C-alpha atoms as one frame of an Amber mdcrd trajectory, in Angstrom:
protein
   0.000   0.000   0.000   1.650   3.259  -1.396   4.176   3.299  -3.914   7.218
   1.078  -2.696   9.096   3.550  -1.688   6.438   5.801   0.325   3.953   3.540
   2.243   0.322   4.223   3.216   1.134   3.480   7.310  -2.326   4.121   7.994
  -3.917   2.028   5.415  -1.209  -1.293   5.910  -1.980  -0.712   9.602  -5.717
  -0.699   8.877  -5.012  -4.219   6.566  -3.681  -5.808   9.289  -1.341  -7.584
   7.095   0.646 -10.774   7.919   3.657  -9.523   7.048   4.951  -5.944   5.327
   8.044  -6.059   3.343   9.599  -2.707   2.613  12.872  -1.472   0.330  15.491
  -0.354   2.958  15.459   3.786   3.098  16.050   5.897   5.600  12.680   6.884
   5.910  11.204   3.209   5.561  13.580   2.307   8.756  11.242   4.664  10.627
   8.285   3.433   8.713   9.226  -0.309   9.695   9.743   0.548  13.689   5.799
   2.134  13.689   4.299  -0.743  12.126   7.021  -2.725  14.509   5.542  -0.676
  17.262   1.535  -2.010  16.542   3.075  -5.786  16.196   2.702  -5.977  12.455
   6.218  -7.970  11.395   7.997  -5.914   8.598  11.310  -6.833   6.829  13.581
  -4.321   5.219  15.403  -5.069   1.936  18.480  -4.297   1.021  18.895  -5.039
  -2.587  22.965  -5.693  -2.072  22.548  -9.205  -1.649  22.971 -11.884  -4.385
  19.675 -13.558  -4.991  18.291 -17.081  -6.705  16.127 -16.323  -9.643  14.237
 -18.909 -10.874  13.182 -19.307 -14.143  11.091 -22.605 -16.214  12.565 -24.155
 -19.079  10.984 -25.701 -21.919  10.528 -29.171 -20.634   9.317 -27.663 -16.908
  12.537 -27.926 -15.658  13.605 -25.780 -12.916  16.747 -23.563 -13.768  18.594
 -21.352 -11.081  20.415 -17.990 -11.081  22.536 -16.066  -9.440  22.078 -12.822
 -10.065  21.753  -9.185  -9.107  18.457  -7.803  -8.318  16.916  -4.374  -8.229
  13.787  -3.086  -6.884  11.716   0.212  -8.401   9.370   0.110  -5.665   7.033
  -2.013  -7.355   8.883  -5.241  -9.617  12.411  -7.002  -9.160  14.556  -6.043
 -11.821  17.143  -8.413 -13.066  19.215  -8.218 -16.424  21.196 -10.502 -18.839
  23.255 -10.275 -22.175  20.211 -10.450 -24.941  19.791 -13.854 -25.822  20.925
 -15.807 -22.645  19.420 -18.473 -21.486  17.199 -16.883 -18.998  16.135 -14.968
 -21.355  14.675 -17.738 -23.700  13.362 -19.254 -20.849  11.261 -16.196 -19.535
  10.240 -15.314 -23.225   8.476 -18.982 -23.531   7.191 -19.083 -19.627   7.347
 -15.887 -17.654   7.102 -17.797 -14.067  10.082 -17.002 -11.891  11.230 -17.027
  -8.295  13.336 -15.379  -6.168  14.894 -15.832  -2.527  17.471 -13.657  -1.142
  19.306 -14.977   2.492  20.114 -12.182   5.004  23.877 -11.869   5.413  24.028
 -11.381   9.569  21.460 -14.254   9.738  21.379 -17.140   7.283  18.049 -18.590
   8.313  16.394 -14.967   7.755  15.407 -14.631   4.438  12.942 -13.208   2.058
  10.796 -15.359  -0.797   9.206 -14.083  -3.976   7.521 -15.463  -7.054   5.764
 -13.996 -10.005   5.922 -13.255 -13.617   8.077 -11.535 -15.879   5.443  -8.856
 -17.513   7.931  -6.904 -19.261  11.517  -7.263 -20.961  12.883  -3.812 -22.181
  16.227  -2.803 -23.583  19.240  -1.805 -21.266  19.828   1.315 -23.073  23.704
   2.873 -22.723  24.215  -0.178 -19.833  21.963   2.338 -17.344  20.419  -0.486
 -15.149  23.004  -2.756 -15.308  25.824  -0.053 -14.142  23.439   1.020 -11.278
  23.757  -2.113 -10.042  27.296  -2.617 -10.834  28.221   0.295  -9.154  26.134
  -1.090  -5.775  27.246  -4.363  -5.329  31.442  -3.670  -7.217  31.317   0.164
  -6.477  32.415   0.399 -10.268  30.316   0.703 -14.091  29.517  -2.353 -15.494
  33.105  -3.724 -17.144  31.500  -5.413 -20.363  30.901  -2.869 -22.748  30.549
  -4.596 -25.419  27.395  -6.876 -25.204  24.067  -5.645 -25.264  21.797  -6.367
 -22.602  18.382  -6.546 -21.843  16.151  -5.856 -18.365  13.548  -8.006 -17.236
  10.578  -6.562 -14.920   9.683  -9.146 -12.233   5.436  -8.431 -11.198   5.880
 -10.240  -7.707   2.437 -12.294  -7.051   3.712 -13.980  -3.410   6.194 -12.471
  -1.195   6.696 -14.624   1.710   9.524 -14.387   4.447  11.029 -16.203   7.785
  12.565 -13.639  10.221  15.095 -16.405  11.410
């Protein structure tokens, strides 16, 4: 409730929900202690952590990833060269998953599926060297390759607090 990045307190509070899951900010750390404050468990993510991405290939198998992630305040965002094997994989069945473990606690650790409902161009490297530059502190170092971004619509977020 809100837009990601700004939550509705009042109406997630009113919801009652089982569990709020918000991207780490400074002004979502005081968001998270309020609705910590009326018992409602909320997790903070900090999208510097290598995740598992999950995608279906064409038999049903279950392929997984390591990857990158990104949040917009509304879908994951991962990325690939164009024509990788994720990539063929999400273009035939857009089902994917994602968990990411906490790195103070290993048995704290967030859960997501959902679809892919958009692939889009990684125009001049932008998304890819954003997240370069959080997880190596440095652009992107393969220049050369085109790339491609694909926009994760999370259906199920589920997490265990450790």
């Amino acid at each position: 409730l809100g837009d990601g990045l700004q939550p509705n307190l009042e109406a997630i509070v009113a919801a009652r929900p089982d569990l709020v899951v918000l991207y780490n900010s400074v002004q979502n750390v005081a968001a998270a202690d309020r609705l910590r404050a009326q018992h409602i468990p909320t997790v903070l993510v900090t999208t510097d952590r290598l995740a598992h991405v999950s995608s279906v290939g064409e038999k049903g198998w279950l392929f997984n990833h390591i990857m990158w992630i990104d949040w917009d305040g509304e879908h994951l965002l991962v990325n690939s060269p164009v024509g990788s094997f994720k990539g063929r994989n999400w273009r035939a069945d857009p089902h994917a998953g994602v968990s990411v473990v906490d790195a103070v606690n290993r048995f704290r650790y967030l859960q997501a599926s959902g679809r892919v409902t958009e692939i889009r161009p990684d125009v001049g490297l932008a998304q890819i060297d954003r997240m370069s530059r959080r997880y190596n502190g440095t652009d992107y170092y393969d220049r050369e390759r085109a790339r491609e971004t694909f926009v994760i619509t999370l259906d199920r977020v589920r997490a265990s607090l450790g």
